[in-house]
Short mmCIF file of C-alpha atoms in Angstrom, two decimals:
data_model
loop_
_atom_site.label_atom_id
_atom_site.label_comp_id
_atom_site.label_asym_id
_atom_site.label_seq_id
_atom_site.Cartn_x
_atom_site.Cartn_y
_atom_site.Cartn_z
CA UNK A 1 45.51 -2.14 68.39
CA UNK A 2 45.22 -5.37 66.41
CA UNK A 3 41.48 -4.78 65.98
CA UNK A 4 42.17 -1.24 64.78
CA UNK A 5 44.71 -2.44 62.23
CA UNK A 6 42.26 -5.08 61.06
CA UNK A 7 39.54 -2.46 60.65
CA UNK A 8 41.92 -0.16 58.74
CA UNK A 9 42.91 -3.04 56.46
CA UNK A 10 39.26 -3.87 55.82
CA UNK A 11 38.54 -0.24 54.95
CA UNK A 12 41.53 -0.19 52.62
CA UNK A 13 40.29 -3.29 50.80
CA UNK A 14 36.80 -1.82 50.60
CA UNK A 15 38.18 1.44 49.23
CA UNK A 16 40.17 -0.44 46.59
CA UNK A 17 37.08 -2.37 45.50
CA UNK A 18 35.09 0.84 45.33
CA UNK A 19 37.78 2.45 43.20
CA UNK A 20 37.51 -0.41 40.70
CA UNK A 21 33.70 -0.31 40.55
CA UNK A 22 31.10 2.25 39.58
CA UNK A 23 27.33 2.41 40.01
CA UNK A 24 25.19 5.08 38.32
CA UNK A 25 21.57 6.02 38.79
CA UNK A 26 19.98 7.51 35.66
CA UNK A 27 16.58 8.32 34.27
CA UNK A 28 14.25 10.36 32.10
CA UNK A 29 11.13 12.28 33.14
CA UNK A 30 9.01 13.23 30.12
CA UNK A 31 5.55 14.81 30.27
CA UNK A 32 3.37 16.64 27.78
CA UNK A 33 -0.11 17.34 26.44
CA UNK A 34 -1.16 14.83 23.81
CA UNK A 35 -4.15 14.94 21.43
CA UNK A 36 -5.27 11.88 19.48
CA UNK A 37 -8.14 11.40 17.05
CA UNK A 38 -9.42 8.45 15.02
CA UNK A 39 -11.83 8.56 12.07
CA UNK A 40 -13.46 5.40 10.74
CA UNK A 41 -16.19 4.36 8.30
CA UNK A 42 -19.00 1.84 8.54
CA UNK A 43 -18.42 -0.70 5.76
CA UNK A 44 -22.16 -1.30 5.28
CA UNK A 45 -23.65 2.19 5.49
CA UNK A 46 -20.64 4.33 4.62
CA UNK A 47 -21.29 6.52 7.65
CA UNK A 48 -18.19 7.97 9.29
CA UNK A 49 -17.43 8.52 12.97
CA UNK A 50 -14.70 10.31 14.86
CA UNK A 51 -13.38 9.99 18.39
CA UNK A 52 -10.91 12.34 20.06
CA UNK A 53 -9.01 12.47 23.30
CA UNK A 54 -6.69 14.96 25.03
CA UNK A 55 -4.40 13.75 27.81
CA UNK A 56 -1.47 14.75 29.94
CA UNK A 57 0.85 11.91 29.01
CA UNK A 58 4.42 10.72 29.38
CA UNK A 59 7.14 9.58 26.95
CA UNK A 60 6.25 11.85 24.04
CA UNK A 61 9.93 12.49 23.22
CA UNK A 62 11.88 9.98 25.30
CA UNK A 63 10.50 7.09 27.35
CA UNK A 64 10.19 7.99 31.04
CA UNK A 65 12.34 5.65 33.09
CA UNK A 66 14.62 5.19 36.07
CA UNK A 67 17.53 2.81 36.20
CA UNK A 68 20.74 1.65 37.79
CA UNK A 69 23.85 0.45 36.00
CA UNK A 70 27.26 -0.53 37.23
CA UNK A 71 30.62 -1.90 36.10
CA UNK A 72 33.41 -3.67 37.94
CA UNK A 73 36.92 -3.87 36.51
CA UNK A 74 38.06 -7.47 36.99
CA UNK A 75 41.55 -6.88 35.62
CA UNK A 76 43.15 -8.38 32.56
CA UNK A 77 40.75 -6.51 30.30
CA UNK A 78 37.68 -8.18 31.81
CA UNK A 79 34.71 -6.32 33.26
CA UNK A 80 31.42 -7.37 34.85
CA UNK A 81 28.39 -5.11 34.60
CA UNK A 82 24.68 -4.93 35.29
CA UNK A 83 21.80 -2.82 33.98
CA UNK A 84 18.39 -2.52 35.68
CA UNK A 85 15.87 -0.15 34.05
CA UNK A 86 12.24 0.42 35.01
CA UNK A 87 9.45 2.33 33.24
CA UNK A 88 7.68 5.12 35.15
CA UNK A 89 4.40 6.92 34.51
CA UNK A 90 5.19 10.34 35.88
CA UNK A 91 1.95 11.83 34.51
CA UNK A 92 -0.11 10.05 37.19
CA UNK A 93 2.55 8.47 39.43
CA UNK A 94 0.85 5.09 39.20
CA UNK A 95 3.93 3.18 38.01
CA UNK A 96 7.29 3.44 39.73
CA UNK A 97 10.09 0.93 40.26
CA UNK A 98 7.77 -2.05 40.28
CA UNK A 99 9.48 -3.99 37.47
CA UNK A 100 12.70 -3.69 35.54
CA UNK A 101 11.05 -4.82 32.32
CA UNK A 102 12.71 -2.18 30.13
CA UNK A 103 16.03 -3.94 30.69
CA UNK A 104 17.47 -6.26 33.32
CA UNK A 105 20.83 -7.75 32.37
CA UNK A 106 24.15 -8.88 33.77
CA UNK A 107 27.16 -9.26 31.50
CA UNK A 108 30.83 -10.12 31.15
CA UNK A 109 32.92 -8.21 28.62
CA UNK A 110 36.49 -8.18 27.38
CA UNK A 111 38.56 -8.40 24.24
CA UNK A 112 36.26 -11.15 23.00
CA UNK A 113 33.20 -8.86 23.10
CA UNK A 114 30.30 -9.01 25.55
CA UNK A 115 28.15 -11.87 26.80
CA UNK A 116 24.86 -10.52 28.15
CA UNK A 117 22.12 -12.40 30.04
CA UNK A 118 18.56 -11.33 30.92
CA UNK A 119 15.79 -9.20 29.43
CA UNK A 120 17.06 -6.98 26.63
CA UNK A 121 16.13 -5.30 23.35
CA UNK A 122 15.88 -7.61 20.34
CA UNK A 123 18.27 -7.11 17.40
CA UNK A 124 15.38 -6.68 14.93
CA UNK A 125 13.87 -3.81 16.92
CA UNK A 126 17.02 -1.68 16.83
CA UNK A 127 16.73 -0.71 13.16
CA UNK A 128 13.11 0.38 13.66
CA UNK A 129 14.11 2.85 16.37
CA UNK A 130 17.71 3.87 15.52
CA UNK A 131 16.80 4.91 11.97
CA UNK A 132 13.57 6.69 12.97
CA UNK A 133 14.07 10.45 13.53
CA UNK A 134 11.42 10.18 16.28
CA UNK A 135 13.04 7.15 17.92
CA UNK A 136 9.71 5.24 18.03
CA UNK A 137 8.40 7.63 20.70
CA UNK A 138 5.21 9.65 20.80
CA UNK A 139 2.88 10.57 17.95
CA UNK A 140 5.75 10.56 15.46
CA UNK A 141 6.49 6.83 15.83
CA UNK A 142 6.83 5.24 12.38
CA UNK A 143 4.14 2.83 11.18
CA UNK A 144 6.66 0.02 10.66
CA UNK A 145 7.04 -0.08 14.43
CA UNK A 146 3.29 0.32 14.94
CA UNK A 147 2.54 -2.70 12.74
CA UNK A 148 5.25 -4.84 14.34
CA UNK A 149 4.01 -4.01 17.83
CA UNK A 150 0.31 -4.26 17.00
CA UNK A 151 -2.14 -6.42 18.89
CA UNK A 152 -3.21 -7.97 15.60
CA UNK A 153 0.28 -9.34 14.96
CA UNK A 154 0.75 -10.13 18.66
CA UNK A 155 4.53 -10.41 18.46
CA UNK A 156 5.39 -10.36 22.17
CA UNK A 157 9.14 -10.40 21.49
CA UNK A 158 9.09 -7.45 19.11
CA UNK A 159 10.79 -4.81 21.30
CA UNK A 160 12.38 -6.93 24.02
CA UNK A 161 12.92 -10.59 24.83
CA UNK A 162 13.09 -12.12 28.28
CA UNK A 163 15.34 -14.99 29.33
CA UNK A 164 17.80 -14.09 26.57
CA UNK A 165 21.45 -14.89 25.91
CA UNK A 166 23.15 -12.22 23.84
CA UNK A 167 26.58 -11.81 22.32
CA UNK A 168 28.01 -8.48 21.12
CA UNK A 169 31.12 -8.04 19.00
CA UNK A 170 33.99 -5.99 20.51
CA UNK A 171 34.01 -2.28 19.61
CA UNK A 172 37.48 -2.25 18.00
CA UNK A 173 36.63 -3.73 14.60
CA UNK A 174 37.03 -0.63 12.45
CA UNK A 175 33.40 0.43 12.70
CA UNK A 176 31.94 -3.04 12.20
CA UNK A 177 29.46 -4.04 14.93
CA UNK A 178 27.03 -6.84 15.55
CA UNK A 179 25.04 -8.94 17.96
CA UNK A 180 23.29 -12.31 18.25
CA UNK A 181 20.46 -13.16 20.62
CA UNK A 182 18.69 -16.35 21.66
CA UNK A 183 15.71 -16.21 23.98
CA UNK A 184 14.68 -19.36 25.84
CA UNK A 185 10.96 -20.22 25.81
CA UNK A 186 11.22 -21.93 29.24
CA UNK A 187 8.26 -24.23 28.55
CA UNK A 188 8.17 -27.73 30.03
CA UNK A 189 8.67 -30.69 27.69
CA UNK A 190 6.98 -33.92 28.65
CA UNK A 191 7.21 -37.39 27.12
CA UNK A 192 4.05 -38.56 28.85
CA UNK A 193 1.69 -35.75 27.83
CA UNK A 194 2.91 -34.87 24.36
CA UNK A 195 -0.62 -34.65 23.03
CA UNK A 196 -1.59 -31.59 25.08
CA UNK A 197 -1.44 -28.13 23.57
CA UNK A 198 0.51 -26.67 26.47
CA UNK A 199 3.27 -29.30 26.40
CA UNK A 200 6.35 -29.53 24.20
CA UNK A 201 5.74 -26.00 22.96
CA UNK A 202 8.41 -23.62 21.64
CA UNK A 203 6.15 -20.58 21.98
CA UNK A 204 8.11 -17.59 23.25
CA UNK A 205 11.45 -18.50 21.66
CA UNK A 206 13.24 -15.74 19.76
CA UNK A 207 16.37 -16.00 17.61
CA UNK A 208 17.86 -12.95 15.91
CA UNK A 209 20.94 -11.05 14.89
CA UNK A 210 22.05 -7.63 13.70
CA UNK A 211 25.22 -6.55 11.94
CA UNK A 212 26.27 -3.13 10.77
CA UNK A 213 29.02 -0.67 9.97
CA UNK A 214 29.39 2.84 11.35
CA UNK A 215 32.19 5.09 10.17
CA UNK A 216 32.09 8.87 10.24
CA UNK A 217 28.75 10.16 8.98
CA UNK A 218 27.52 6.77 7.70
CA UNK A 219 25.72 4.09 9.70
CA UNK A 220 24.13 1.06 8.01
CA UNK A 221 22.79 -2.15 9.57
CA UNK A 222 20.80 -5.25 8.63
CA UNK A 223 18.93 -7.49 11.04
CA UNK A 224 16.87 -10.67 10.92
CA UNK A 225 14.94 -12.60 13.55
CA UNK A 226 12.15 -15.04 14.21
CA UNK A 227 9.75 -15.29 17.14
CA UNK A 228 7.53 -18.32 17.74
CA UNK A 229 4.29 -16.69 18.85
CA UNK A 230 2.05 -19.79 18.99
CA UNK A 231 3.02 -23.46 19.07
CA UNK A 232 0.21 -25.98 19.62
CA UNK A 233 -0.90 -29.23 18.06
CA UNK A 234 -3.23 -27.31 15.75
CA UNK A 235 -1.09 -24.30 14.86
CA UNK A 236 2.48 -23.05 14.84
CA UNK A 237 2.69 -19.32 14.17
CA UNK A 238 6.03 -17.66 13.57
CA UNK A 239 6.75 -13.95 13.09
CA UNK A 240 9.79 -13.47 10.86
CA UNK A 241 11.41 -10.05 10.49
CA UNK A 242 14.10 -8.76 8.11
CA UNK A 243 15.02 -5.09 7.91
CA UNK A 244 17.75 -2.83 6.58
CA UNK A 245 18.41 0.67 7.89
CA UNK A 246 20.87 3.46 7.24
CA UNK A 247 21.62 7.08 8.12
CA UNK A 248 24.04 9.65 6.75
CA UNK A 249 24.95 12.90 8.47
CA UNK A 250 25.76 15.66 5.95
CA UNK A 251 26.10 18.24 8.74
CA UNK A 252 23.28 20.64 7.79
CA UNK A 253 20.93 17.66 7.49
CA UNK A 254 20.95 14.01 8.59
CA UNK A 255 19.04 11.53 6.44
CA UNK A 256 17.42 8.28 7.60
CA UNK A 257 15.97 5.31 5.75
CA UNK A 258 14.69 1.80 6.41
CA UNK A 259 13.25 -1.14 4.48
CA UNK A 260 11.25 -3.75 6.39
CA UNK A 261 9.63 -7.10 5.65
CA UNK A 262 7.58 -8.94 8.26
CA UNK A 263 5.94 -12.32 7.62
CA UNK A 264 3.34 -13.86 9.89
CA UNK A 265 3.60 -17.58 9.11
CA UNK A 266 0.88 -20.15 9.86
CA UNK A 267 1.78 -23.86 9.87
CA UNK A 268 -1.20 -26.23 10.21
CA UNK A 269 -2.04 -29.80 9.27
CA UNK A 270 -3.83 -28.46 6.17
CA UNK A 271 -0.80 -26.54 4.89
CA UNK A 272 1.32 -23.44 5.29
CA UNK A 273 0.27 -19.82 4.65
CA UNK A 274 1.64 -16.41 5.57
CA UNK A 275 0.71 -12.75 5.74
CA UNK A 276 3.25 -10.15 4.62
CA UNK A 277 3.80 -6.58 5.79
CA UNK A 278 6.26 -4.62 3.61
CA UNK A 279 7.21 -1.12 4.61
CA UNK A 280 9.73 1.65 4.23
CA UNK A 281 10.70 4.87 5.99
CA UNK A 282 12.48 8.03 4.91
CA UNK A 283 13.30 10.81 7.33
CA UNK A 284 15.57 13.71 8.21
CA UNK A 285 16.74 15.86 11.08
CA UNK A 286 17.97 19.43 10.65
CA UNK A 287 19.86 21.21 13.46
CA UNK A 288 18.78 24.84 13.89
CA UNK A 289 20.71 26.64 16.60
CA UNK A 290 19.81 25.01 19.91
CA UNK A 291 16.96 23.11 18.24
CA UNK A 292 16.37 20.18 15.94
CA UNK A 293 13.71 19.83 13.24
CA UNK A 294 12.52 16.24 12.71
CA UNK A 295 10.49 14.82 9.81
CA UNK A 296 9.58 11.37 8.55
CA UNK A 297 7.32 9.53 6.13
CA UNK A 298 6.61 5.83 6.66
CA UNK A 299 4.28 3.35 5.01
CA UNK A 300 3.36 -0.35 5.25
CA UNK A 301 1.43 -2.41 2.71
CA UNK A 302 -0.58 -5.38 4.01
CA UNK A 303 -0.83 -8.63 2.06
CA UNK A 304 -3.15 -10.90 4.03
CA UNK A 305 -4.78 -12.67 1.07
CA UNK A 306 -2.90 -15.89 1.74
CA UNK A 307 -5.04 -16.43 4.82
CA UNK A 308 -8.30 -16.12 2.87
CA UNK A 309 -8.89 -12.39 3.32
CA UNK A 310 -10.87 -10.70 0.55
CA UNK A 311 -10.36 -7.24 -0.92
CA UNK A 312 -7.43 -5.14 -2.07
CA UNK A 313 -4.23 -5.02 -0.07
CA UNK A 314 -4.60 -2.14 2.39
CA UNK A 315 -1.89 0.42 3.00
CA UNK A 316 -1.13 2.70 5.92
CA UNK A 317 0.85 5.92 5.53
CA UNK A 318 2.15 8.35 8.12
CA UNK A 319 3.69 11.79 7.91
CA UNK A 320 5.26 13.27 11.04
CA UNK A 321 6.89 16.63 11.74
CA UNK A 322 8.45 17.82 14.98
CA UNK A 323 10.76 20.30 16.67
CA UNK A 324 12.97 19.87 19.74
CA UNK A 325 14.44 22.89 21.52
CA UNK A 326 17.30 22.07 23.89
CA UNK A 327 17.35 24.31 26.94
CA UNK A 328 20.44 22.44 28.16
CA UNK A 329 22.15 19.10 27.61
CA UNK A 330 19.54 17.43 29.82
CA UNK A 331 16.36 19.46 29.36
CA UNK A 332 14.38 19.98 26.16
CA UNK A 333 11.01 21.24 24.98
CA UNK A 334 9.36 19.39 22.10
CA UNK A 335 6.41 19.57 19.72
CA UNK A 336 5.24 16.85 17.32
CA UNK A 337 2.34 16.59 14.89
CA UNK A 338 1.52 13.49 12.83
CA UNK A 339 -1.12 12.37 10.36
CA UNK A 340 -2.06 8.76 9.52
CA UNK A 341 -4.00 7.71 6.43
CA UNK A 342 -5.34 4.15 6.04
CA UNK A 343 -6.25 3.08 2.52
CA UNK A 344 -8.11 -0.21 2.24
CA UNK A 345 -10.75 -1.73 0.01
CA UNK A 346 -14.36 -1.73 1.24
CA UNK A 347 -14.33 -5.54 1.25
CA UNK A 348 -11.24 -5.76 3.44
CA UNK A 349 -11.84 -7.85 6.55
CA UNK A 350 -8.30 -8.33 7.84
CA UNK A 351 -6.51 -7.20 10.96
CA UNK A 352 -5.48 -3.63 10.15
CA UNK A 353 -4.19 -2.71 13.58
CA UNK A 354 -5.98 -0.30 15.84
CA UNK A 355 -2.56 0.76 17.12
CA UNK A 356 -1.99 2.49 13.78
CA UNK A 357 -5.14 4.57 13.90
CA UNK A 358 -5.68 5.30 17.56
CA UNK A 359 -2.44 6.86 18.77
CA UNK A 360 0.23 5.54 21.10
CA UNK A 361 0.49 4.03 24.56
CA UNK A 362 -2.49 4.72 26.82
CA UNK A 363 -3.35 7.93 24.94
CA UNK A 364 -5.19 6.21 22.09
CA UNK A 365 -8.88 6.27 21.26
CA UNK A 366 -11.01 3.48 19.83
CA UNK A 367 -12.85 3.22 16.53
CA UNK A 368 -15.54 1.06 14.90
CA UNK A 369 -15.70 -0.14 11.31
CA UNK A 370 -12.91 0.49 8.82
CA UNK A 371 -10.10 2.76 10.10
CA UNK A 372 -9.59 5.77 7.85
CA UNK A 373 -7.33 8.44 9.31
CA UNK A 374 -6.00 9.88 12.53
CA UNK A 375 -4.18 12.92 13.82
CA UNK A 376 -1.95 13.28 16.84
CA UNK A 377 0.17 15.93 18.45
CA UNK A 378 2.42 16.22 21.51
CA UNK A 379 3.71 19.31 23.32
CA UNK A 380 5.96 18.61 26.29
CA UNK A 381 9.17 18.78 28.27
CA UNK A 382 11.84 16.15 28.81
CA UNK A 383 14.45 16.13 31.58
CA UNK A 384 17.21 13.53 31.80
CA UNK A 385 19.41 12.83 34.80
#
């Protein structure tokens, strides 16, 4: 009898704990046909070339993913929570829950706000995606995001930062919101081998913040951050980002806009130089019955002359148009078409990113010579659960 009562008591305690906790599995499965083309020109001969590719791809509208999140009520207004989110490649099934590199955090929240630890989105990325009608997904992704995430800039902490400590303001501040983030570089400092390039390095450290105000139809936010990309005896390279974004929902149409400045700073024994990438975006969404029309124009001007590059400052422009038809709250069909135009002087020898010309993710195609233009389209289906 005593054992039975003990078992019943244990079940009661377990039931109480379960009532105070919640765990949710969620995800997105997105697949579609994607076409990408890239046209380039030989700087010496003037001859042009074009490469094209058609694929069955994923993440044309929303990023395919699977995740688990949970919250425990600790009482007294405190709550503990976790979030584990993994990317999946449902087009070929090659990538499943192998890493939680989209997000892996644990946090404590209350009246003071939220303290969050782990791998998370950076504050400076949020404006690039929140104020983009295409949400930085698929062929419609704005070129501000393409430049920031390019291999030429090599800003590894552009979208997310690992080993981060984040603080978020509480949600009851009359529409005012904000966050701060510090990402540890986790390199080893040594007093006995300070003359080696791999020692006493701050490479990988990110510091950033974002503050905004959302009230009714208006949402406006500013963010700033700095990532130390390289830190050796010969070179310290820092990527500094400042951007301002806003949206206003008039009902029949919602307008979006963003201004962005990115500086790639080089500190050497010979002096300090920097490259600048200044861009802006304007966009709109228009609800039409069960559907949504999306449109955006984005551009970035390169100024790489400070590093000894010759030629006129190049400029990349992108126009994107799309339509989403919602079959239900969780399932949607989508179509997107986008056109990129690169304008750069014939003498330009800088690092105009291939990511701008060749499409997105693994769907891109290569090019040789000077990038000129590209076209992309996506037709697909997205299901969320």
